[in-house]
XYZ file of C-alpha atoms in Angstrom:
639
model
C 8.709 130.632 32.065
C 10.015 130.657 35.800
C 12.275 133.397 36.924
C 15.641 132.165 37.804
C 15.671 131.770 41.606
C 18.687 134.076 42.107
C 17.119 136.894 40.356
C 13.955 136.299 42.473
C 16.217 136.518 45.695
C 17.445 140.085 44.681
C 13.866 141.186 44.289
C 12.775 139.230 47.522
C 15.501 141.252 49.334
C 13.572 144.550 48.504
C 10.073 143.051 48.976
C 11.306 141.897 52.419
C 13.184 145.275 53.418
C 9.526 146.780 52.753
C 7.598 144.647 54.732
C 9.806 144.399 58.040
C 12.671 146.071 59.778
C 16.120 144.484 59.201
C 16.819 141.092 61.081
C 18.692 141.836 64.302
C 21.773 139.814 65.293
C 21.042 137.503 68.412
C 23.877 138.658 70.623
C 26.016 136.225 72.335
C 27.685 138.568 74.620
C 31.037 138.728 73.258
C 32.988 142.025 73.974
C 33.819 144.087 70.840
C 37.554 143.880 71.584
C 37.294 140.547 69.915
C 34.982 141.461 66.752
C 37.926 141.945 64.398
C 37.756 140.723 60.538
C 38.538 137.487 58.980
C 41.589 135.499 58.199
C 41.895 132.133 56.281
C 45.330 131.302 57.623
C 45.013 129.932 61.180
C 47.525 130.314 63.427
C 48.263 129.045 67.116
C 47.488 130.453 70.591
C 44.450 132.082 71.453
C 41.520 132.067 68.800
C 40.118 135.565 68.042
C 36.801 136.043 66.970
C 35.641 138.154 63.979
C 32.216 139.470 63.022
C 29.444 138.092 64.591
C 26.760 136.647 61.584
C 23.151 136.426 61.672
C 21.747 133.074 61.701
C 20.307 131.800 58.624
C 18.537 128.891 60.036
C 16.642 131.161 62.618
C 12.948 130.155 62.683
C 11.960 133.925 62.011
C 14.396 134.377 58.877
C 13.052 130.994 57.407
C 9.500 132.154 57.704
C 10.303 135.373 55.913
C 12.248 133.598 53.176
C 9.306 131.607 52.653
C 6.798 134.448 52.573
C 8.754 136.406 50.240
C 9.572 133.886 47.832
C 5.906 132.989 47.705
C 4.905 136.520 47.216
C 7.283 136.520 44.139
C 5.128 133.559 42.798
C 7.198 130.487 43.978
C 4.098 128.456 45.124
C 6.230 125.271 45.575
C 7.093 126.521 49.136
C 3.769 125.992 50.427
C 4.507 122.396 50.731
C 7.139 123.315 53.585
C 5.945 123.582 57.079
C 8.235 125.853 58.541
C 8.250 125.181 62.235
C 10.441 125.227 65.296
C 12.654 122.311 64.790
C 15.709 122.770 66.681
C 17.148 125.451 69.528
C 20.633 127.094 68.971
C 21.916 126.592 72.880
C 24.473 128.030 74.736
C 25.308 125.953 77.850
C 26.711 127.383 80.989
C 28.558 124.760 82.929
C 29.838 126.236 86.164
C 32.775 123.847 86.908
C 34.420 120.986 84.949
C 32.093 118.477 86.655
C 29.180 119.994 84.977
C 31.088 120.159 81.561
C 31.843 116.579 81.810
C 28.268 115.759 82.377
C 27.286 117.690 79.420
C 29.999 115.791 77.188
C 28.967 112.432 78.191
C 26.101 112.769 75.689
C 28.328 112.000 72.752
C 25.367 112.543 70.254
C 25.460 116.332 70.690
C 28.306 118.250 69.184
C 29.467 120.847 71.519
C 31.734 123.787 70.761
C 33.649 125.979 73.093
C 33.825 128.599 70.282
C 30.664 130.205 69.503
C 29.091 129.168 66.298
C 27.834 132.544 64.610
C 31.115 134.393 64.341
C 33.753 134.697 61.604
C 37.271 133.806 62.520
C 39.609 136.908 62.772
C 42.619 134.682 63.751
C 42.755 130.852 64.267
C 44.449 129.217 67.192
C 44.931 126.200 69.434
C 42.585 127.249 72.300
C 39.490 129.599 72.807
C 38.986 131.605 75.931
C 35.738 133.430 76.739
C 36.847 136.690 77.947
C 33.980 137.139 80.270
C 34.796 134.289 82.581
C 37.506 133.751 84.975
C 40.226 130.951 84.000
C 38.545 128.460 86.832
C 35.133 128.509 85.023
C 34.991 126.348 81.958
C 34.173 127.953 78.419
C 30.134 127.836 77.700
C 29.514 125.209 75.040
C 27.530 126.051 71.891
C 25.450 123.691 70.042
C 22.032 122.934 68.068
C 19.739 120.567 69.684
C 16.334 119.175 68.412
C 13.045 120.367 70.261
C 12.880 117.053 71.883
C 16.094 117.299 73.552
C 16.238 116.475 77.309
C 18.258 119.258 78.882
C 20.364 117.865 81.889
C 19.103 119.333 85.387
C 21.247 121.607 87.363
C 23.079 123.039 84.248
C 22.357 126.556 83.186
C 21.688 127.351 79.550
C 20.483 130.100 77.057
C 18.242 129.470 74.182
C 19.811 131.921 71.641
C 17.690 131.116 68.868
C 14.755 129.254 67.659
C 15.564 127.231 64.511
C 14.232 125.577 61.353
C 16.500 122.857 59.856
C 14.735 121.916 56.474
C 17.534 119.716 54.700
C 17.134 117.307 58.097
C 13.468 117.716 58.617
C 12.104 117.360 54.891
C 11.770 114.807 52.332
C 14.360 114.614 49.623
C 11.793 115.201 47.164
C 11.670 118.702 48.017
C 15.276 119.367 47.766
C 15.021 121.807 45.133
C 12.625 123.735 47.261
C 14.575 123.546 50.271
C 17.498 125.035 48.574
C 15.505 127.935 47.244
C 14.226 128.496 51.053
C 17.875 128.425 52.462
C 19.217 130.468 49.681
C 16.676 133.164 50.459
C 17.605 133.054 54.129
C 21.184 133.371 53.467
C 20.393 136.293 51.349
C 18.242 138.036 54.162
C 21.007 137.610 56.626
C 23.700 138.667 54.218
C 25.417 135.394 54.117
C 24.765 134.517 50.263
C 28.122 135.035 48.892
C 27.962 133.836 45.533
C 27.215 136.285 42.474
C 23.645 136.701 41.203
C 22.716 136.593 37.842
C 20.648 134.692 35.192
C 23.370 132.536 34.163
C 24.148 131.413 37.689
C 23.964 127.465 38.130
C 22.997 125.804 41.360
C 25.998 124.880 43.429
C 26.997 121.266 43.082
C 27.159 118.942 46.193
C 30.360 117.909 47.781
C 31.676 116.314 50.860
C 34.386 117.761 52.999
C 37.355 115.471 53.188
C 41.102 115.606 53.372
C 44.198 114.179 55.180
C 46.026 114.962 58.653
C 49.653 114.335 58.893
C 52.401 115.563 61.532
C 56.154 115.852 61.715
C 58.180 113.257 63.364
C 61.977 113.870 63.973
C 62.555 109.855 63.904
C 60.809 109.433 60.724
C 62.419 112.614 59.216
C 59.162 113.682 57.685
C 55.396 113.496 57.846
C 53.337 110.688 59.395
C 49.421 110.043 59.292
C 47.622 111.012 62.464
C 45.035 108.568 63.534
C 41.802 109.364 65.226
C 42.033 112.979 65.156
C 38.417 114.526 65.242
C 37.648 116.635 62.214
C 34.556 119.010 62.649
C 32.857 121.096 60.139
C 30.460 123.909 60.760
C 28.287 125.897 58.752
C 26.504 128.741 60.680
C 24.786 126.487 63.608
C 25.132 123.166 62.087
C 28.235 120.800 62.849
C 29.419 117.687 61.600
C 32.047 115.564 62.338
C 34.300 112.333 62.120
C 37.979 110.731 62.615
C 40.711 110.264 60.467
C 41.630 106.641 59.496
C 44.936 104.770 60.220
C 46.381 106.792 56.943
C 45.101 110.267 58.175
C 42.319 110.426 55.709
C 38.770 111.546 56.658
C 35.570 112.300 55.061
C 32.648 113.896 56.516
C 29.336 112.065 55.613
C 26.977 114.877 55.169
C 26.808 116.684 51.696
C 26.963 120.468 51.304
C 26.702 122.936 48.473
C 28.479 125.661 50.008
C 31.772 126.373 51.965
C 32.090 125.079 55.599
C 34.853 125.937 58.537
C 36.998 123.136 59.117
C 38.463 122.460 62.622
C 40.541 119.758 64.124
C 39.615 119.237 67.999
C 42.404 117.108 69.812
C 39.677 114.629 71.507
C 38.358 111.290 71.409
C 35.457 109.701 73.443
C 38.118 108.530 75.920
C 40.424 111.400 76.233
C 40.741 115.080 75.213
C 43.840 117.477 75.113
C 43.991 120.690 76.984
C 46.059 123.654 76.609
C 46.667 126.362 79.594
C 45.104 123.247 81.764
C 41.272 123.848 80.950
C 41.076 124.759 77.345
C 40.009 122.403 74.746
C 43.124 121.836 72.429
C 42.116 122.564 68.701
C 43.350 123.694 65.459
C 41.410 126.098 63.155
C 41.016 125.240 59.572
C 39.645 127.196 56.777
C 36.292 128.287 55.563
C 35.916 127.028 52.045
C 34.575 124.439 49.488
C 37.122 122.144 48.842
C 39.052 119.442 50.816
C 41.524 120.513 53.658
C 44.760 118.847 54.118
C 46.748 119.789 57.413
C 50.307 119.159 57.480
C 51.900 119.719 60.730
C 55.450 120.941 59.977
C 58.649 120.674 61.929
C 58.524 124.569 62.301
C 54.895 124.196 64.170
C 55.078 125.127 67.697
C 52.161 123.852 70.069
C 50.173 122.017 67.353
C 53.368 119.841 66.779
C 53.376 118.856 70.546
C 49.902 118.057 70.812
C 50.106 115.873 67.672
C 52.667 113.893 69.506
C 50.551 113.543 72.577
C 47.440 112.612 70.634
C 49.643 110.064 68.493
C 50.693 108.381 71.747
C 47.475 108.551 73.462
C 45.672 106.893 70.064
C 48.294 104.255 70.235
C 47.768 103.296 73.528
C 43.927 103.134 73.538
C 43.191 102.065 69.998
C 46.031 100.558 68.309
C 48.340 97.710 68.649
C 49.959 97.398 72.066
C 50.356 93.634 72.150
C 49.116 91.889 75.375
C 49.217 95.079 77.491
C 46.047 96.599 79.376
C 44.561 99.698 77.654
C 43.302 102.581 79.853
C 39.690 102.709 80.782
C 37.966 105.825 82.196
C 34.863 103.935 83.603
C 33.242 107.196 83.297
C 34.171 110.856 82.234
C 37.121 110.934 79.916
C 40.908 111.843 80.631
C 42.351 115.015 80.375
C 45.784 115.548 79.126
C 47.317 119.013 79.378
C 50.187 120.234 77.295
C 52.479 123.054 78.534
C 54.333 124.087 75.375
C 56.413 126.759 77.141
C 56.685 125.483 80.815
C 60.243 124.362 81.733
C 60.017 123.892 85.445
C 59.104 120.351 86.933
C 59.092 116.795 85.609
C 58.704 116.162 82.096
C 55.408 114.369 82.526
C 53.169 114.294 85.507
C 50.532 111.884 86.189
C 47.743 113.154 88.582
C 45.421 110.182 88.715
C 42.334 109.934 86.596
C 39.712 112.692 87.040
C 39.829 115.928 89.468
C 36.534 117.510 89.247
C 37.583 121.178 89.710
C 39.557 121.392 86.256
C 42.852 122.756 88.153
C 44.362 119.481 87.736
C 44.583 117.182 84.520
C 45.035 113.433 84.457
C 48.290 113.923 82.694
C 50.531 116.956 81.981
C 53.226 116.945 79.446
C 55.798 119.478 79.116
C 56.972 120.726 75.778
C 60.352 122.024 76.824
C 63.280 120.869 78.580
C 64.527 122.663 81.697
C 67.495 124.405 79.713
C 64.407 126.050 77.549
C 65.196 123.740 74.483
C 62.247 122.406 72.648
C 61.771 118.709 72.841
C 61.237 116.595 70.047
C 58.285 114.841 68.884
C 59.580 111.378 69.585
C 60.448 112.461 73.107
C 56.861 113.990 73.942
C 55.466 111.018 72.531
C 57.612 108.773 74.573
C 56.836 110.568 77.788
C 53.277 110.530 77.068
C 53.089 106.883 76.838
C 55.311 106.536 79.995
C 52.306 108.639 81.912
C 49.591 106.586 80.324
C 51.505 103.401 81.719
C 51.258 104.801 85.328
C 47.571 105.211 84.539
C 46.938 101.533 83.648
C 49.312 100.543 86.454
C 46.730 102.434 89.146
C 43.893 100.899 87.073
C 44.922 97.146 87.321
C 46.483 97.151 90.746
C 43.884 99.870 92.352
C 44.766 103.082 93.707
C 45.665 101.795 97.329
C 48.313 99.474 96.238
C 49.425 101.775 93.644
C 50.123 104.652 96.011
C 51.458 102.141 98.474
C 54.334 100.233 96.322
C 57.765 101.438 95.997
C 58.381 104.024 93.332
C 61.059 101.467 91.818
C 58.081 99.567 90.945
C 55.975 102.204 89.433
C 58.625 103.908 87.567
C 60.351 100.883 86.426
C 57.230 99.653 84.904
C 56.177 102.976 83.242
C 59.739 103.125 81.670
C 59.328 99.380 80.478
C 55.945 100.508 79.045
C 57.951 103.179 77.040
C 60.557 100.363 75.640
C 57.780 98.108 74.712
C 54.995 100.597 73.146
C 57.298 103.205 71.492
C 58.979 100.743 69.115
C 55.475 99.408 68.174
C 54.536 103.043 67.033
C 57.715 103.462 64.861
C 57.911 99.834 63.515
C 54.528 100.591 62.037
C 56.328 103.657 60.306
C 58.937 101.522 59.078
C 61.498 102.963 61.422
C 63.135 99.824 62.943
C 66.194 101.151 64.586
C 63.980 101.912 67.808
C 64.169 98.344 68.814
C 61.621 95.372 69.160
C 61.555 93.626 72.521
C 60.907 90.297 70.638
C 64.037 90.820 68.538
C 67.358 89.053 69.995
C 69.110 92.259 68.982
C 66.378 94.367 70.970
C 67.804 97.668 72.214
C 65.151 100.032 73.909
C 64.737 103.401 72.270
C 63.328 105.942 74.449
C 64.514 109.546 74.209
C 67.649 108.474 72.573
C 68.596 106.114 75.653
C 69.062 102.615 75.892
C 67.066 102.168 79.237
C 67.890 98.537 79.599
C 71.518 99.588 80.598
C 72.555 99.198 84.098
C 73.817 102.792 84.500
C 70.315 103.756 85.335
C 70.356 101.621 88.355
C 73.191 103.698 89.952
C 72.068 107.312 88.724
C 70.872 109.329 92.018
C 68.241 111.002 89.894
C 66.927 108.241 87.979
C 67.503 105.485 90.480
C 63.629 104.933 90.413
C 63.721 104.498 86.741
C 65.649 101.040 86.535
C 65.720 98.409 83.776
C 64.044 95.811 86.026
C 60.902 95.027 83.794
C 62.864 95.437 80.490
C 65.464 93.127 81.917
C 62.567 90.125 82.142
C 61.664 90.584 78.588
C 64.773 91.498 76.311
C 67.579 89.261 75.292
C 70.221 91.816 76.105
C 72.566 91.198 79.047
C 74.659 94.246 79.548
C 77.046 92.260 81.628
C 78.592 90.065 78.895
C 77.750 92.795 76.373
C 80.491 94.823 77.579
C 82.673 92.020 77.678
C 82.949 92.041 81.565
C 83.951 88.678 83.384
C 86.269 86.042 82.438
C 86.423 82.274 81.431
C 87.842 79.894 83.795
C 86.081 77.189 81.751
C 86.200 77.141 77.619
C 86.749 80.523 75.829
C 84.602 83.419 75.042
C 82.329 83.045 71.653
C 79.432 85.005 70.538
C 76.829 82.077 70.423
C 74.088 84.412 70.420
C 74.891 86.218 67.505
C 74.151 89.615 69.071
C 77.273 91.738 68.479
C 80.599 91.277 66.893
C 82.232 90.796 70.213
C 82.759 87.344 71.825
C 80.718 87.425 74.854
C 79.752 83.831 76.494
C 82.202 81.141 77.456
C 81.828 78.430 74.876
C 82.333 74.889 76.707
C 81.585 72.016 74.202
C 79.952 70.957 70.945
C 77.546 68.097 71.503
C 78.278 64.955 69.263
C 76.481 64.703 65.927
C 72.960 63.108 66.730
C 72.879 63.558 70.422
C 71.086 66.130 72.530
C 72.484 68.629 74.709
C 70.614 69.989 77.978
C 70.822 71.618 81.127
C 69.994 69.637 84.694
C 70.156 71.168 88.138
C 72.089 74.277 86.629
C 74.645 71.961 85.123
C 75.843 70.997 81.373
C 75.034 67.227 79.879
C 74.389 65.593 76.581
C 72.857 62.336 75.993
C 75.614 59.523 75.367
C 76.821 57.985 72.053
C 75.518 54.261 71.803
C 74.979 53.267 75.218
C 77.164 55.081 77.363
C 80.069 56.736 75.310
C 81.209 60.361 76.060
C 83.505 61.322 73.655
C 83.609 65.238 74.471
C 86.910 65.963 76.171
C 86.605 66.323 79.847
C 82.989 64.835 80.036
C 81.985 61.337 81.806
C 79.187 58.947 81.799
C 77.357 59.130 85.233
C 75.260 56.134 84.621
C 72.618 57.881 82.816
C 73.915 60.852 80.379
C 77.232 62.412 79.790
C 77.938 65.336 82.336
C 80.353 68.145 80.745
C 80.775 70.389 83.891
C 79.645 71.327 87.060
C 78.824 75.115 86.409
C 80.236 77.578 88.875
C 77.923 79.139 91.314
C 78.674 82.507 89.684
C 77.782 81.453 86.285
C 74.742 80.342 84.511
C 74.504 77.385 82.078
C 73.572 78.109 78.403
C 72.403 75.826 75.985
C 72.050 76.755 72.079
C 69.806 74.971 69.895
C 69.340 75.840 66.252
C 67.381 73.627 63.890
C 69.705 71.727 61.737
C 72.790 72.435 63.501
C 74.754 70.765 66.296
C 73.748 71.604 69.955
C 76.174 73.518 71.827
C 77.183 74.259 75.316
C 78.088 77.553 77.041
C 78.409 79.452 80.327
C 78.184 82.882 81.180
C 81.128 84.801 82.020
C 82.270 84.702 85.795
C 80.511 87.482 87.604
C 81.687 89.093 90.935
C 78.915 90.665 92.777
C 81.243 92.101 95.211
C 82.757 94.037 92.320
C 79.492 95.608 91.380
C 79.170 92.938 88.350
C 75.614 93.051 86.973
C 74.028 89.915 85.094
C 70.718 89.956 82.994
C 70.303 86.167 81.833
C 66.628 86.391 82.012
C 64.303 87.100 79.134
C 61.050 85.839 77.330
C 58.558 87.155 79.863
C 55.945 88.904 77.736
C 54.921 92.507 79.050
C 51.363 91.204 79.615
C 52.441 88.442 81.736
C 54.491 91.192 83.723
C 51.495 93.351 84.025
C 49.116 90.437 85.242
C 51.294 88.660 87.618
C 53.484 91.016 89.099
C 52.434 94.740 88.623
C 48.638 94.096 89.365
C 49.719 92.411 92.951
C 53.262 94.128 94.236
C 52.296 96.768 97.099
C 55.614 96.681 99.266
C 56.590 100.203 100.488
C 60.299 99.243 101.010
C 62.155 99.277 97.770
C 64.396 96.082 98.825
C 60.958 94.206 99.812
C 59.294 95.124 96.541
C 62.149 93.897 94.466
C 62.149 90.741 96.547
C 58.455 90.172 95.980
C 59.166 90.355 92.251
C 61.973 87.865 92.654
C 59.801 85.536 94.540
C 57.015 85.699 92.005
C 59.177 84.716 89.302
C 60.509 81.824 91.102
C 57.428 80.323 91.970
C 55.625 80.657 88.371
C 56.478 78.684 85.204
C 59.668 80.189 83.348
C 60.226 80.897 79.889
C 62.647 78.653 77.747
C 66.412 78.949 79.393
C 65.378 80.917 82.453
C 66.382 78.999 85.538
C 66.136 79.640 89.316
C 69.885 80.281 89.342
C 69.538 82.787 86.654
C 66.637 84.655 88.488
C 68.595 84.388 91.718
C 71.844 85.737 90.097
C 69.910 88.512 88.513
C 68.414 89.909 91.625
C 71.403 89.557 93.770
C 73.233 91.500 91.356
C 70.392 94.066 90.860
C 70.077 94.663 94.676
C 73.820 94.987 95.110
C 73.814 97.842 92.982
C 71.055 99.806 94.822
């Protein structure tokens, strides 16, 4: 009868101790000040390392495990060729450029945190205390012996390793388990109790769900595309969460793993303290891990908002807008959780090689020190990505030449278009939808398609210019401005409970209303009858009204209903009136036909360039040259 392997291991330890001295820990040069005990409750801030561990996958340890077990009569191990298969490596990039060069190889999983340590305190970032802030953290990983090391980047091979689970046939799984169990025991990493009755641990796959608090939803929402990493000594595996926030690691384990959430994808990564990879340290356990980023969380809550906004822009529905493309190294987005000075969001361009600057910086607090809401951080992040795509499609030179009323108004419009897409998907519909006739753009609890933002001296560049080209909302008539010298006020668009536009006439049953040369007409009854009071037959059709120069003709056609003729209330540009009877342009159209080509430095010239483009191109239904001219005259008058 064969002895239980766990009894063999107990004997093996004694035999091994008689044969050789204790296996030393391979030093990774972390100061003793960080070598403090272990906690299963991660926190935010600086990650603190605990006790350094011995490497059970060390080639030396694996050989000793095999030799010891074979001495005890386990001949089946002779079928295992214990050999060098992998290196445990510490890469030492000197700057951000070298770090990026390493991370371009997405087949390798790099960790800023040394792998052979317990964790005393989890955190949102790790800082190697031996290096200045300007030098990136070393990157730790295991690579095969066939790995091609990139030239010019320093590295240390910390250990030579043997990974039997990856190198040997499944038929040898029982033998491999015995070998690994022996290695775990030799390195004091075998935590299960020994005994004749102890059973071989069952296999399992790490899995779970990531959710985060959102103030508009008033609860937790799934976090999509969050990178989840599991580590077991020097082995790492990773995957991403799905649209519902769920994830499953493909590799099966028999024992505990360390969970980590890394705020990065192949296109961008989030930073804290400017240069440190943003993360969240999960537990060490043999069961699923679910993380709920609650409303009382600090840095992680802000990071979740930035990640959600970025994942939306890069991977989810944004209609016909352009996604950011790096064209090389990934973007860096820095989160300043405690910073109160300066703008709430800054776009520094794409990739700055020193690591001092980031592509985008987002603030977590207002200037008065109050914490910003999740929806506000998410919205600001969308705004900054809007600048990135603007620069991408227009080119760097044109982007920096053009007046900031174009750059900021477009980024503001991007917020108004994309933020509602995120919340509509979550079942929150009061944030607006630019395709809805009742559209009111939600951005930081403000309706940014209101004309007040044109005159505010601080927010003057952040105008509703491009929102106005898309939405169905005319702030001039919405406020009840303007009178009706012709007709009377009526709510033909059914946008609000107020009477807004001037009703002129109802077209006779069976006839068709239309607008010609900005005037109101309908087809005559029989040959040439014009029964609507005040209308007359002009030899072809019935003309109802010569529309005044300061009004715009309106036609309402609804299936199954009689056509109705309206004009907008009379507007006095000299009295600071502001009208917006333009709608129906798609965000993608604006991006490709306007944003990509406008480069005028002078504000008035830039706005008039937009005007001329719209006048020259095909127009959406209901948009006239007169409507475009009146809008831009009133817009410029308020500047």
